[in-house]
């Protein structure tokens, strides 16, 4: 009896957008072009073409169409493709927060970790990046080489979630 | 396990962090060879508070300096280090 | 000192064991000693013993801030071996191993040295080649080292997981049959009793709080029990080397880290030798009372707290179970931590310091217990003659600035990457 | 009723019984044998402090030795066996040690067993056989253990009345609250103390806590208090030996608490009198628990010995249950005002007991200087109460001395922990100084430590409390001194002539009660947390059933044996294919970093010790990196993909270390540089195609002229964008194709089709070793062992003259350029095959002057060759040495040569 479902999402383009100088100027250019501000750490935002998730002080994870971004960055930052290095895993159902406590150290059960939030942590010795899509769905970006081990760990833990 | 207050992510378990070295062990790139080797090969190593460089490796991947008492593990200050970043 | 023997015990059976005298006196500190050793652990007490026994010096004091044997001597996993790859290290540790073989008789105190074999497991062809290289380096310098096949390993330790699909499959091992374990407390108490009987003053509850200088030379120490003058002062405080040397204005190539160890409840014999691994950093042996003694990686951040933490301990236990699954249902009954003085090449420091009359013995990382006799003997030679012996000359304090480091693992100056 | 067996006989237990209660219910008094003298032991307590009733429970890999009968709840089919006795419990040969007790005083083993270490090992063989209690299982554990984190504002330890109220208050104040109880019911003490009427309060409080979102965990022990209010909890999901639901036997919680409230109560103290270790001697509150909670009366004729009021409740409970209280020995002078017709004697302390066939027959006491005896089958003892301060002390707390209670109570702490209830203010008691013969007065019942052992340790100079503990092994048994520490401190204080608080205090070491090793390992029991890292192209390789080789946490194909080829045969065939035709291999695990920005070149010239800035777009170069002490720690290649975009590769083994190093230099040392250094190790899968036909194969794959040696171009293979680097590790003309990992399948398939068409082969790590050794390329972890400078490796000519790279100042140290350093050499066998790892000696018995770091064979011409390190090796070409491996009984005569055996001029790279 488990109330969490673990599914691997299909591979999709993913980029790391890094700003190394004039962050406020770049932020202004971005907001004007994209219609939403660069999200704060631990937050995500987007429009129908683009979704940005922030885990680091100077880097944003970007899903979707990045064609406009190099122009916006000019000499203040760079875009690097990193999609191949992660597998996106969807954890859905009421129990995803409890599941993330298994072998973890991050407070995924906290009410502050709500829809739109993001957090990177370590679970069962693997560096995992989490993104809360809504109350019943959380996406986990797992390093490709560890994904098979991580998914196996989650599936085993899901069996005894409610004990 | 200790708990560090990451300047970017807030309180997090020490398992997400990796210790690099103490601030007195930093070898700056422009140091004269003798000073560089002095920094690399001698430590205050106090039985009390020292400034340590940690990285939130499994979190926001940022670097920080933590002032920590090595006997009581009391943390008195944490400051971010790295490129200028948006809040 | 009353001679220890089986006959003595039988005589004691008749008088309720009343005739035994104290193993060491509890003297008040004198105002001057020829040599003061700071630190009443195994190394400090051994140094005092050999100063008196080998060099015939009588006016010696060992100053201990707490109670003797209370630091790392009482907190290690009791392993004794000399199977190091680099020559300066295996020569020094081998000199010590030869002393271990007669130490109980030398001290008339049974230190229970048990040469049951110290074995490194290899988990791949690459591991086995690395072990063969280490064994060849030892054999060429006259030290015993033998490769073991899978079957020989299984015969020695039947509870090892020999299955082919284990995460760390066992391909074979390298064993030093003359290595093994010893009773750590007995080493401190044996040396203390020996030194005391030769006239050494062992002064407990006496912490050094500063150095007395005459110009740039050290001529004595300030302590919690008053000033004591000395011709020469030898620091020998392991994890507290940084702090004590700091009192003399010295900054050392040493950082103090916590090393955790643990023991299970006592069970009937199940582990016969000392099990270590070339890929996994854990070591397993069974004490004479039946407890499985366990150690693993040091905590790779600085600490004087003598407190463990769950993450590193849980990983050490996981590594042990990956090798010996049958340990799963035993229970850990006690865990403790030592403060190890991690040197910046992994090798000890035994010799002079830039300060006149002040000497240092430290930097033992997590391998100090096995070196106790050799450390005491060479430090005694250095303190008595003012010059290092050939065995400890390579371990000079100034080797780092000269670039003559002795790096067994080749992992460089950062102790947390060792 | 529930069926269980003890030593092969089947009995019945009531629902909710502990094994101890069930054994007493069935009249079983003798349960075990003590550690040293194998004296008969019964059930003394009703809790985790039990020193005697240790049994082995369960079977196969689920067997749990040394389990306290008081800490396991009976389930259908429970199998328990007594321990540490041969042939059986009632007749144990081991008890002969008891006869030798006068000789076997504390620390006797330090005073004898001299002679050689070999002789000690003979004595030791027998000592080890007699030592240890239960037997460890030999089979693998069939169950697994869960580990889970939790966060809360308030963690309450102990669900007695005080703890339950504190948890309710926190939960209903809207705080995240967790209440932990090691028993399987809450407020067991209320039942014990006859306040059953409060059962309704317990039920409603429990319901209100849960309704407010609070969590209640029973059968869960707070075993360790660590740093910054992190507390570890061990939760029994299945009882010892029980087959668990979903295979999870226990769960380890790591709880980060805002505040911790310890409501852990206290542990009743025994009294020291002669033969106080016999079955039939029990603690007073334990007797009351068995009577009130389990309805089991452990004795018919009972003597009670006490120094406080609490034990009178036990007298009333026993009387109500039909037992006869024959005497109450109250150590206190003034009458306690008992009026219920109980036979109370004041100024009365127990002197000794005697018994037959392992059970109590009579008790002798001293009353106002006179002795008096009673026939009795049970003595219930209460020597006062020791507050449970373990967690407070583990948290770095201090203690105060409560003189009225003769006990240490929690004082200040540097963590957010407070103590409430019985643990904070224990009952007042009258201090009883033991008067009986110290010889047979036990204070540590499991390790057989008596008062006379404490006296002996004192006489021999072991006077600090830690020396006393280690010399007598007091408090080092499975009950961790819970019943013995205070008695020992009392005796030590007496010897020192000081009050107990001045006698010193032992350190409180985790865990509070012993913790199952499998639980600490958790999911890591199988792989120690070292998860196998899978290649992007794992399935493609697995289908070919290669021989796999571990490299760090990766597994990579070592060779692809065809038919019944051995590893060596397959590897040589593969290497020959690369030398004579074309071969392909998976190089995905190399570390890779994409470095972009205006300051990318400047940044790379800090990380790498060679020049980078002069590289034209589309060109690449070999490079190496130094640690700050000047030694080489990694090497690789750097490629300029675009004006401000470079690709840096380095070794698989050093990948994580390099990622940290690059981040430290970029973020800590050069925060102002305009550069982005992104780890793309797993973003790109890598396929190497090498050999004389490689260029033709590449042309067919990318449909254009392949890049010349050390050049790079973007290209397409099977419609997939790739980066082609013309790099060679094998010494042949070769190309490395980098493709986004998720699209690697089709690109590998296209390459494999092309290579097969040319009659080429797949090759693995073993062939790669043969190729690179023959060419003289270095390997991190082999020739680059962290102890070699650039000059030692003949790389110093490539050093960036402008300096400014990490390690430059390290190189200035004098010893790094003195004679006598180990230097890189080649070795050619004159006679025999060179063993890898062998020592290089000038003659028999000489101390080694170097070693063989990598050995192989000339691939096309045959002949044993190797790379190695040799003292002053550059100057010793032509010299003959012996490469010896005593551990493998192998030896070869070798000649020192240059470390390059193939195409030294590099013609194979030119088209």
Coordinates of N, CA and C in Angstrom, one line a residue, chain C residues 343-418:
Chain C
X343 N 48.7 15.3 10.4 CA 49.9 16.1 9.8 C 49.6 16.3 8.3
X344 N 50.4 17.2 7.7 CA 50.0 17.6 6.3 C 50.7 16.7 5.3
X345 N 51.3 15.6 5.7 CA 51.6 14.5 4.7 C 51.3 13.2 5.3
X346 N 50.6 13.1 6.5 CA 50.2 11.8 7.0 C 51.2 11.1 7.8
X347 N 52.5 11.7 7.9 CA 53.5 11.1 8.6 C 53.8 11.9 10.0
X348 N 54.3 11.2 11.0 CA 54.5 11.9 12.3 C 55.6 12.9 12.2
X349 N 55.7 13.7 13.3 CA 56.8 14.7 13.4 C 57.5 14.4 14.8
X350 N 58.8 14.0 14.7 CA 59.5 13.6 15.9 C 60.9 14.3 15.8
X351 N 61.0 15.4 16.6 CA 62.4 16.1 16.5 C 62.3 17.5 17.1
X352 N 63.3 18.3 16.7 CA 63.5 19.6 17.2 C 62.5 20.5 16.7
X353 N 62.3 21.7 17.4 CA 61.5 22.8 16.9 C 62.4 24.0 16.7
X354 N 61.9 25.0 16.1 CA 62.8 26.3 16.0 C 63.1 26.9 17.3
X355 N 62.4 26.5 18.4 CA 62.6 27.1 19.7 C 63.6 26.2 20.5
X356 N 64.7 26.8 21.0 CA 65.8 26.1 21.6 C 65.2 25.3 22.8
X357 N 65.7 24.1 23.0 CA 65.3 23.2 24.1 C 63.9 22.7 24.1
X358 N 63.1 23.1 23.0 CA 61.8 22.6 22.9 C 61.7 21.6 21.8
X359 N 61.1 20.4 22.0 CA 61.1 19.3 21.1 C 59.6 18.9 20.9
X360 N 59.3 18.3 19.7 CA 57.9 17.9 19.4 C 57.8 16.5 19.0
X361 N 56.8 15.8 19.5 CA 56.5 14.4 19.0 C 55.0 14.5 18.8
X362 N 54.6 14.4 17.5 CA 53.1 14.5 17.2 C 52.9 14.2 15.7
X363 N 51.7 14.6 15.2 CA 51.3 14.4 13.8 C 51.0 13.0 13.5
X364 N 50.6 12.2 14.5 CA 50.4 10.7 14.3 C 49.2 10.4 13.5
X365 N 48.3 11.4 13.2 CA 47.1 11.1 12.5 C 46.3 10.1 13.3
X366 N 45.9 9.0 12.6 CA 45.1 8.0 13.3 C 45.9 6.7 13.5
X367 N 47.3 6.8 13.4 CA 48.1 5.6 13.4 C 49.1 5.6 14.6
X368 N 48.8 6.3 15.6 CA 49.8 6.5 16.7 C 50.0 5.3 17.6
X369 N 48.9 4.6 17.9 CA 49.0 3.5 18.9 C 50.0 2.5 18.5
X370 N 50.0 2.1 17.3 CA 51.0 1.0 16.9 C 52.4 1.4 17.0
X371 N 52.6 2.8 17.0 CA 54.0 3.3 17.0 C 54.5 3.6 18.4
X372 N 53.7 3.3 19.5 CA 54.0 3.7 20.8 C 55.5 3.4 21.2
X373 N 55.9 2.1 21.1 CA 57.3 1.8 21.6 C 58.3 2.5 20.7
X374 N 58.1 2.5 19.4 CA 59.1 3.2 18.5 C 59.2 4.7 18.7
X375 N 58.0 5.3 18.9 CA 57.9 6.7 19.2 C 58.6 7.1 20.5
X376 N 58.4 6.3 21.5 CA 59.0 6.5 22.8 C 60.5 6.4 22.7
X377 N 60.9 5.3 22.0 CA 62.4 5.0 22.0 C 63.1 6.1 21.2
X378 N 62.6 6.5 20.0 CA 63.3 7.5 19.2 C 63.2 8.9 19.8
X379 N 62.1 9.2 20.5 CA 62.0 10.5 21.1 C 62.9 10.6 22.3
X380 N 63.0 9.5 23.0 CA 64.0 9.5 24.2 C 65.4 9.7 23.6
X381 N 65.7 9.1 22.5 CA 67.1 9.3 22.0 C 67.2 10.8 21.6
X382 N 66.2 11.4 21.0 CA 66.3 12.8 20.5 C 66.4 13.7 21.7
X383 N 65.6 13.5 22.8 CA 65.6 14.3 24.0 C 66.9 14.2 24.8
X384 N 67.4 12.9 24.8 CA 68.7 12.7 25.6 C 69.9 13.3 24.9
X385 N 69.9 13.1 23.5 CA 71.1 13.6 22.8 C 71.0 14.9 22.1
X386 N 69.7 15.4 22.0 CA 69.5 16.7 21.4 C 69.4 16.6 19.9
X387 N 69.7 15.3 19.4 CA 69.7 15.1 17.9 C 68.8 13.9 17.6
X388 N 68.1 14.0 16.4 CA 67.3 12.8 16.1 C 68.1 11.6 15.8
X389 N 67.5 10.4 16.0 CA 68.1 9.1 15.6 C 67.8 9.0 14.1
X390 N 68.6 8.0 13.5 CA 68.4 7.8 12.0 C 66.9 7.5 11.7
X391 N 66.3 6.7 12.6 CA 64.9 6.3 12.4 C 63.9 7.5 12.3
X392 N 64.1 8.5 13.1 CA 63.2 9.6 13.1 C 63.7 10.9 12.4
X393 N 64.9 10.8 11.9 CA 65.5 12.0 11.2 C 64.6 12.4 10.0
X394 N 64.0 11.5 9.2 CA 63.2 11.9 8.1 C 61.9 12.7 8.6
X395 N 61.5 12.5 9.8 CA 60.3 13.1 10.3 C 60.5 14.4 11.0
X396 N 61.4 15.2 10.4 CA 61.7 16.5 10.9 C 60.5 17.5 10.7
X397 N 60.4 18.5 11.6 CA 59.3 19.5 11.5 C 59.5 20.3 10.2
X398 N 60.8 20.6 9.8 CA 61.0 21.6 8.7 C 60.9 20.9 7.3
X399 N 60.5 19.6 7.3 CA 60.5 18.9 6.0 C 59.4 19.5 5.1
X400 N 58.4 20.1 5.7 CA 57.3 20.7 4.8 C 57.9 21.9 4.0
X401 N 58.6 22.8 4.7 CA 59.0 24.0 4.0 C 60.2 23.6 3.0
X402 N 60.9 22.5 3.3 CA 62.0 22.0 2.4 C 61.4 21.3 1.2
X403 N 60.2 20.7 1.4 CA 59.6 19.9 0.3 C 60.0 18.5 0.3
X404 N 60.4 18.0 1.5 CA 60.8 16.6 1.7 C 59.7 15.8 2.4
X405 N 58.4 16.0 2.0 CA 57.3 15.4 2.7 C 57.3 13.9 2.4
X406 N 56.7 13.1 3.3 CA 56.6 11.6 3.2 C 55.1 11.3 3.2
X407 N 54.6 11.2 1.9 CA 53.1 11.2 1.7 C 52.7 9.8 1.3
X408 N 52.3 8.9 2.3 CA 52.0 7.5 2.0 C 50.8 7.4 1.0
X409 N 49.8 8.2 1.1 CA 48.7 8.1 0.2 C 48.8 9.0 -1.0
X410 N 49.8 9.9 -1.0 CA 49.9 10.8 -2.2 C 48.8 11.8 -2.3
X411 N 48.1 12.0 -1.2 CA 46.9 12.9 -1.3 C 47.2 14.4 -1.0
X412 N 48.4 14.7 -0.6 CA 48.8 16.1 -0.5 C 48.5 16.7 0.9
X413 N 48.6 18.0 1.0 CA 48.7 18.7 2.4 C 47.4 18.7 3.1
X414 N 46.2 18.6 2.4 CA 45.0 18.8 3.1 C 44.6 17.5 3.9
X415 N 44.6 17.6 5.2 CA 44.2 16.4 6.0 C 42.9 15.8 5.7
X416 N 41.9 16.7 5.3 CA 40.6 16.2 5.1 C 40.5 15.4 3.8
X417 N 41.6 15.4 3.0 CA 41.4 14.6 1.7 C 42.3 13.3 1.9
X418 N 42.8 13.1 3.1 CA 43.6 11.9 3.3 C 42.8 10.6 3.4

